[in-house]
Amino acid sequence: MIRRNGEYKTEFREEMRGGKGSVKLEEFWAPKTEMRSKNRMFSRLTLNPGCSIGFHPHDAEDEIFVVVKGRAEADDNGDIVELGPGDTILTGNGDGHAIRCVGDEPLELIAVISTY
């Protein structure tokens, strides 16, 4: 099955997980109906400068962010780090994270959440 760029189901979430601004989510493949694996998200997220996803934990699942473009400030379970293109962050086992777009260009991430 092939889905081309621009054909993804798109939604906007305001103040996602208590964050600031709007996050654009483009769902590559829908969990349960299109993907049979134990993933509950496989999406591209776009945050404009100053926008963020608030701190939240991941129990019984892992979330991976891959930075595609832009700059991010990530709270990695209490450690504040800056991330750029090609960097990744893995959060799971009850730990939590938050992410914020810093800099002048939008932050683009690939997000995968896998349950266990």
JSON list of C-alpha atoms in Angstrom, two decimals:
[
{"chain": "A", "resi": 1, "resn": "MET", "atom": "CA", "xyz": [0.00, 0.00, 0.00]},
{"chain": "A", "resi": 2, "resn": "ILE", "atom": "CA", "xyz": [1.32, 3.45, -0.89]},
{"chain": "A", "resi": 3, "resn": "ARG", "atom": "CA", "xyz": [0.20, 6.80, 0.39]},
{"chain": "A", "resi": 4, "resn": "ARG", "atom": "CA", "xyz": [1.75, 9.93, -1.08]},
{"chain": "A", "resi": 5, "resn": "ASN", "atom": "CA", "xyz": [2.75, 13.12, 0.66]},
{"chain": "A", "resi": 6, "resn": "GLY", "atom": "CA", "xyz": [-0.29, 15.37, 0.94]},
{"chain": "A", "resi": 7, "resn": "GLU", "atom": "CA", "xyz": [-2.75, 12.44, 1.19]},
{"chain": "A", "resi": 8, "resn": "TYR", "atom": "CA", "xyz": [-2.45, 11.99, 4.95]},
{"chain": "A", "resi": 9, "resn": "LYS", "atom": "CA", "xyz": [-5.33, 12.43, 7.37]},
{"chain": "A", "resi": 10, "resn": "THR", "atom": "CA", "xyz": [-4.53, 15.78, 9.00]},
{"chain": "A", "resi": 11, "resn": "GLU", "atom": "CA", "xyz": [-5.74, 17.29, 12.26]},
{"chain": "A", "resi": 12, "resn": "PHE", "atom": "CA", "xyz": [-4.72, 20.17, 14.49]},
{"chain": "A", "resi": 13, "resn": "ARG", "atom": "CA", "xyz": [-4.52, 19.82, 18.26]},
{"chain": "A", "resi": 14, "resn": "GLU", "atom": "CA", "xyz": [-4.63, 22.95, 20.36]},
{"chain": "A", "resi": 15, "resn": "GLU", "atom": "CA", "xyz": [-2.56, 23.08, 23.55]},
{"chain": "A", "resi": 16, "resn": "MET", "atom": "CA", "xyz": [-1.59, 19.41, 23.11]},
{"chain": "A", "resi": 17, "resn": "ARG", "atom": "CA", "xyz": [-0.92, 17.73, 26.47]},
{"chain": "A", "resi": 18, "resn": "GLY", "atom": "CA", "xyz": [-1.06, 21.17, 28.12]},
{"chain": "A", "resi": 19, "resn": "GLY", "atom": "CA", "xyz": [1.43, 22.72, 25.69]},
{"chain": "A", "resi": 20, "resn": "LYS", "atom": "CA", "xyz": [1.18, 26.03, 23.87]},
{"chain": "A", "resi": 21, "resn": "GLY", "atom": "CA", "xyz": [-0.24, 26.75, 20.43]},
{"chain": "A", "resi": 22, "resn": "SER", "atom": "CA", "xyz": [-1.30, 24.32, 17.75]},
{"chain": "A", "resi": 23, "resn": "VAL", "atom": "CA", "xyz": [0.30, 21.03, 16.64]},
{"chain": "A", "resi": 24, "resn": "LYS", "atom": "CA", "xyz": [-0.38, 19.73, 13.14]},
{"chain": "A", "resi": 25, "resn": "LEU", "atom": "CA", "xyz": [-0.63, 15.91, 13.02]},
{"chain": "A", "resi": 26, "resn": "GLU", "atom": "CA", "xyz": [-0.43, 14.07, 9.71]},
{"chain": "A", "resi": 27, "resn": "GLU", "atom": "CA", "xyz": [-1.24, 10.39, 10.23]},
{"chain": "A", "resi": 28, "resn": "PHE", "atom": "CA", "xyz": [0.82, 8.21, 7.89]},
{"chain": "A", "resi": 29, "resn": "TRP", "atom": "CA", "xyz": [-1.11, 5.02, 8.70]},
{"chain": "A", "resi": 30, "resn": "ALA", "atom": "CA", "xyz": [-4.07, 4.47, 11.02]},
{"chain": "A", "resi": 31, "resn": "PRO", "atom": "CA", "xyz": [-3.56, 2.15, 13.97]},
{"chain": "A", "resi": 32, "resn": "LYS", "atom": "CA", "xyz": [-5.71, -1.01, 14.11]},
{"chain": "A", "resi": 33, "resn": "THR", "atom": "CA", "xyz": [-7.34, -0.46, 10.70]},
{"chain": "A", "resi": 34, "resn": "GLU", "atom": "CA", "xyz": [-4.35, 0.02, 8.39]},
{"chain": "A", "resi": 35, "resn": "MET", "atom": "CA", "xyz": [-1.50, -1.15, 10.66]},
{"chain": "A", "resi": 36, "resn": "ARG", "atom": "CA", "xyz": [-1.85, -4.43, 12.50]},
{"chain": "A", "resi": 37, "resn": "SER", "atom": "CA", "xyz": [1.27, -3.87, 14.62]},
{"chain": "A", "resi": 38, "resn": "LYS", "atom": "CA", "xyz": [1.10, -2.61, 18.18]},
{"chain": "A", "resi": 39, "resn": "ASN", "atom": "CA", "xyz": [1.56, 1.01, 17.20]},
{"chain": "A", "resi": 40, "resn": "ARG", "atom": "CA", "xyz": [-0.93, 3.62, 18.30]},
{"chain": "A", "resi": 41, "resn": "MET", "atom": "CA", "xyz": [0.70, 6.46, 16.36]},
{"chain": "A", "resi": 42, "resn": "PHE", "atom": "CA", "xyz": [2.83, 6.82, 13.25]},
{"chain": "A", "resi": 43, "resn": "SER", "atom": "CA", "xyz": [2.62, 10.48, 12.26]},
{"chain": "A", "resi": 44, "resn": "ARG", "atom": "CA", "xyz": [4.40, 13.63, 11.22]},
{"chain": "A", "resi": 45, "resn": "LEU", "atom": "CA", "xyz": [4.03, 16.46, 13.75]},
{"chain": "A", "resi": 46, "resn": "THR", "atom": "CA", "xyz": [4.66, 20.10, 12.89]},
{"chain": "A", "resi": 47, "resn": "LEU", "atom": "CA", "xyz": [5.03, 22.78, 15.56]},
{"chain": "A", "resi": 48, "resn": "ASN", "atom": "CA", "xyz": [5.50, 26.45, 14.70]},
{"chain": "A", "resi": 49, "resn": "PRO", "atom": "CA", "xyz": [8.02, 28.55, 16.64]},
{"chain": "A", "resi": 50, "resn": "GLY", "atom": "CA", "xyz": [7.00, 28.84, 20.30]},
{"chain": "A", "resi": 51, "resn": "CYS", "atom": "CA", "xyz": [4.52, 25.95, 20.11]},
{"chain": "A", "resi": 52, "resn": "SER", "atom": "CA", "xyz": [4.94, 22.95, 22.37]},
{"chain": "A", "resi": 53, "resn": "ILE", "atom": "CA", "xyz": [3.61, 19.60, 23.54]},
{"chain": "A", "resi": 54, "resn": "GLY", "atom": "CA", "xyz": [3.33, 19.59, 27.33]},
{"chain": "A", "resi": 55, "resn": "PHE", "atom": "CA", "xyz": [5.06, 17.16, 29.68]},
{"chain": "A", "resi": 56, "resn": "HIS", "atom": "CA", "xyz": [3.40, 13.75, 29.83]},
{"chain": "A", "resi": 57, "resn": "PRO", "atom": "CA", "xyz": [4.44, 10.17, 30.79]},
{"chain": "A", "resi": 58, "resn": "HIS", "atom": "CA", "xyz": [4.38, 7.00, 28.69]},
{"chain": "A", "resi": 59, "resn": "ASP", "atom": "CA", "xyz": [3.34, 3.88, 30.61]},
{"chain": "A", "resi": 60, "resn": "ALA", "atom": "CA", "xyz": [3.27, 0.49, 28.85]},
{"chain": "A", "resi": 61, "resn": "GLU", "atom": "CA", "xyz": [4.40, 2.14, 25.62]},
{"chain": "A", "resi": 62, "resn": "ASP", "atom": "CA", "xyz": [7.39, 3.81, 23.97]},
{"chain": "A", "resi": 63, "resn": "GLU", "atom": "CA", "xyz": [7.30, 7.05, 22.00]},
{"chain": "A", "resi": 64, "resn": "ILE", "atom": "CA", "xyz": [10.07, 7.93, 19.59]},
{"chain": "A", "resi": 65, "resn": "PHE", "atom": "CA", "xyz": [10.49, 11.40, 18.10]},
{"chain": "A", "resi": 66, "resn": "VAL", "atom": "CA", "xyz": [12.79, 11.84, 15.11]},
{"chain": "A", "resi": 67, "resn": "VAL", "atom": "CA", "xyz": [13.63, 15.46, 14.34]},
{"chain": "A", "resi": 68, "resn": "VAL", "atom": "CA", "xyz": [13.32, 16.00, 10.58]},
{"chain": "A", "resi": 69, "resn": "LYS", "atom": "CA", "xyz": [13.85, 19.76, 10.51]},
{"chain": "A", "resi": 70, "resn": "GLY", "atom": "CA", "xyz": [13.97, 22.71, 12.85]},
{"chain": "A", "resi": 71, "resn": "ARG", "atom": "CA", "xyz": [15.23, 22.99, 16.44]},
{"chain": "A", "resi": 72, "resn": "ALA", "atom": "CA", "xyz": [13.61, 21.55, 19.55]},
{"chain": "A", "resi": 73, "resn": "GLU", "atom": "CA", "xyz": [14.00, 21.97, 23.27]},
{"chain": "A", "resi": 74, "resn": "ALA", "atom": "CA", "xyz": [13.10, 18.63, 24.82]},
{"chain": "A", "resi": 75, "resn": "ASP", "atom": "CA", "xyz": [12.39, 17.80, 28.44]},
{"chain": "A", "resi": 76, "resn": "ASP", "atom": "CA", "xyz": [13.67, 14.22, 28.66]},
{"chain": "A", "resi": 77, "resn": "ASN", "atom": "CA", "xyz": [12.25, 13.15, 32.02]},
{"chain": "A", "resi": 78, "resn": "GLY", "atom": "CA", "xyz": [13.63, 16.29, 33.66]},
{"chain": "A", "resi": 79, "resn": "ASP", "atom": "CA", "xyz": [16.78, 16.76, 31.57]},
{"chain": "A", "resi": 80, "resn": "ILE", "atom": "CA", "xyz": [16.46, 19.75, 29.22]},
{"chain": "A", "resi": 81, "resn": "VAL", "atom": "CA", "xyz": [18.30, 19.24, 25.92]},
{"chain": "A", "resi": 82, "resn": "GLU", "atom": "CA", "xyz": [18.33, 20.85, 22.48]},
{"chain": "A", "resi": 83, "resn": "LEU", "atom": "CA", "xyz": [17.71, 18.63, 19.45]},
{"chain": "A", "resi": 84, "resn": "GLY", "atom": "CA", "xyz": [18.21, 19.18, 15.74]},
{"chain": "A", "resi": 85, "resn": "PRO", "atom": "CA", "xyz": [17.71, 17.32, 12.46]},
{"chain": "A", "resi": 86, "resn": "GLY", "atom": "CA", "xyz": [18.59, 13.64, 12.71]},
{"chain": "A", "resi": 87, "resn": "ASP", "atom": "CA", "xyz": [18.38, 13.58, 16.53]},
{"chain": "A", "resi": 88, "resn": "THR", "atom": "CA", "xyz": [15.96, 11.21, 18.27]},
{"chain": "A", "resi": 89, "resn": "ILE", "atom": "CA", "xyz": [14.40, 10.86, 21.69]},
{"chain": "A", "resi": 90, "resn": "LEU", "atom": "CA", "xyz": [12.92, 7.67, 23.17]},
{"chain": "A", "resi": 91, "resn": "THR", "atom": "CA", "xyz": [10.49, 7.89, 26.08]},
{"chain": "A", "resi": 92, "resn": "GLY", "atom": "CA", "xyz": [8.84, 4.94, 27.83]},
{"chain": "A", "resi": 93, "resn": "ASN", "atom": "CA", "xyz": [8.80, 2.71, 30.90]},
{"chain": "A", "resi": 94, "resn": "GLY", "atom": "CA", "xyz": [6.85, 5.34, 32.86]},
{"chain": "A", "resi": 95, "resn": "ASP", "atom": "CA", "xyz": [9.21, 8.23, 32.02]},
{"chain": "A", "resi": 96, "resn": "GLY", "atom": "CA", "xyz": [7.88, 11.48, 30.57]},
{"chain": "A", "resi": 97, "resn": "HIS", "atom": "CA", "xyz": [8.78, 14.14, 28.06]},
{"chain": "A", "resi": 98, "resn": "ALA", "atom": "CA", "xyz": [7.80, 17.47, 26.54]},
{"chain": "A", "resi": 99, "resn": "ILE", "atom": "CA", "xyz": [8.99, 19.23, 23.40]},
{"chain": "A", "resi": 100, "resn": "ARG", "atom": "CA", "xyz": [9.00, 22.84, 22.20]},
{"chain": "A", "resi": 101, "resn": "CYS", "atom": "CA", "xyz": [9.88, 24.43, 18.89]},
{"chain": "A", "resi": 102, "resn": "VAL", "atom": "CA", "xyz": [12.75, 26.89, 19.30]},
{"chain": "A", "resi": 103, "resn": "GLY", "atom": "CA", "xyz": [14.25, 29.01, 16.56]},
{"chain": "A", "resi": 104, "resn": "ASP", "atom": "CA", "xyz": [12.71, 30.73, 13.57]},
{"chain": "A", "resi": 105, "resn": "GLU", "atom": "CA", "xyz": [11.44, 27.79, 11.49]},
{"chain": "A", "resi": 106, "resn": "PRO", "atom": "CA", "xyz": [8.78, 25.15, 12.18]},
{"chain": "A", "resi": 107, "resn": "LEU", "atom": "CA", "xyz": [9.82, 21.96, 13.97]},
{"chain": "A", "resi": 108, "resn": "GLU", "atom": "CA", "xyz": [8.97, 18.78, 12.04]},
{"chain": "A", "resi": 109, "resn": "LEU", "atom": "CA", "xyz": [9.02, 15.43, 13.85]},
{"chain": "A", "resi": 110, "resn": "ILE", "atom": "CA", "xyz": [8.18, 11.86, 13.02]},
{"chain": "A", "resi": 111, "resn": "ALA", "atom": "CA", "xyz": [6.37, 10.34, 16.00]},
{"chain": "A", "resi": 112, "resn": "VAL", "atom": "CA", "xyz": [5.90, 6.62, 16.63]},
{"chain": "A", "resi": 113, "resn": "ILE", "atom": "CA", "xyz": [4.12, 5.25, 19.70]},
{"chain": "A", "resi": 114, "resn": "SER", "atom": "CA", "xyz": [4.39, 1.48, 20.22]},
{"chain": "A", "resi": 115, "resn": "THR", "atom": "CA", "xyz": [2.59, -0.33, 23.01]},
{"chain": "A", "resi": 116, "resn": "TYR", "atom": "CA", "xyz": [3.77, -3.33, 25.01]}
]
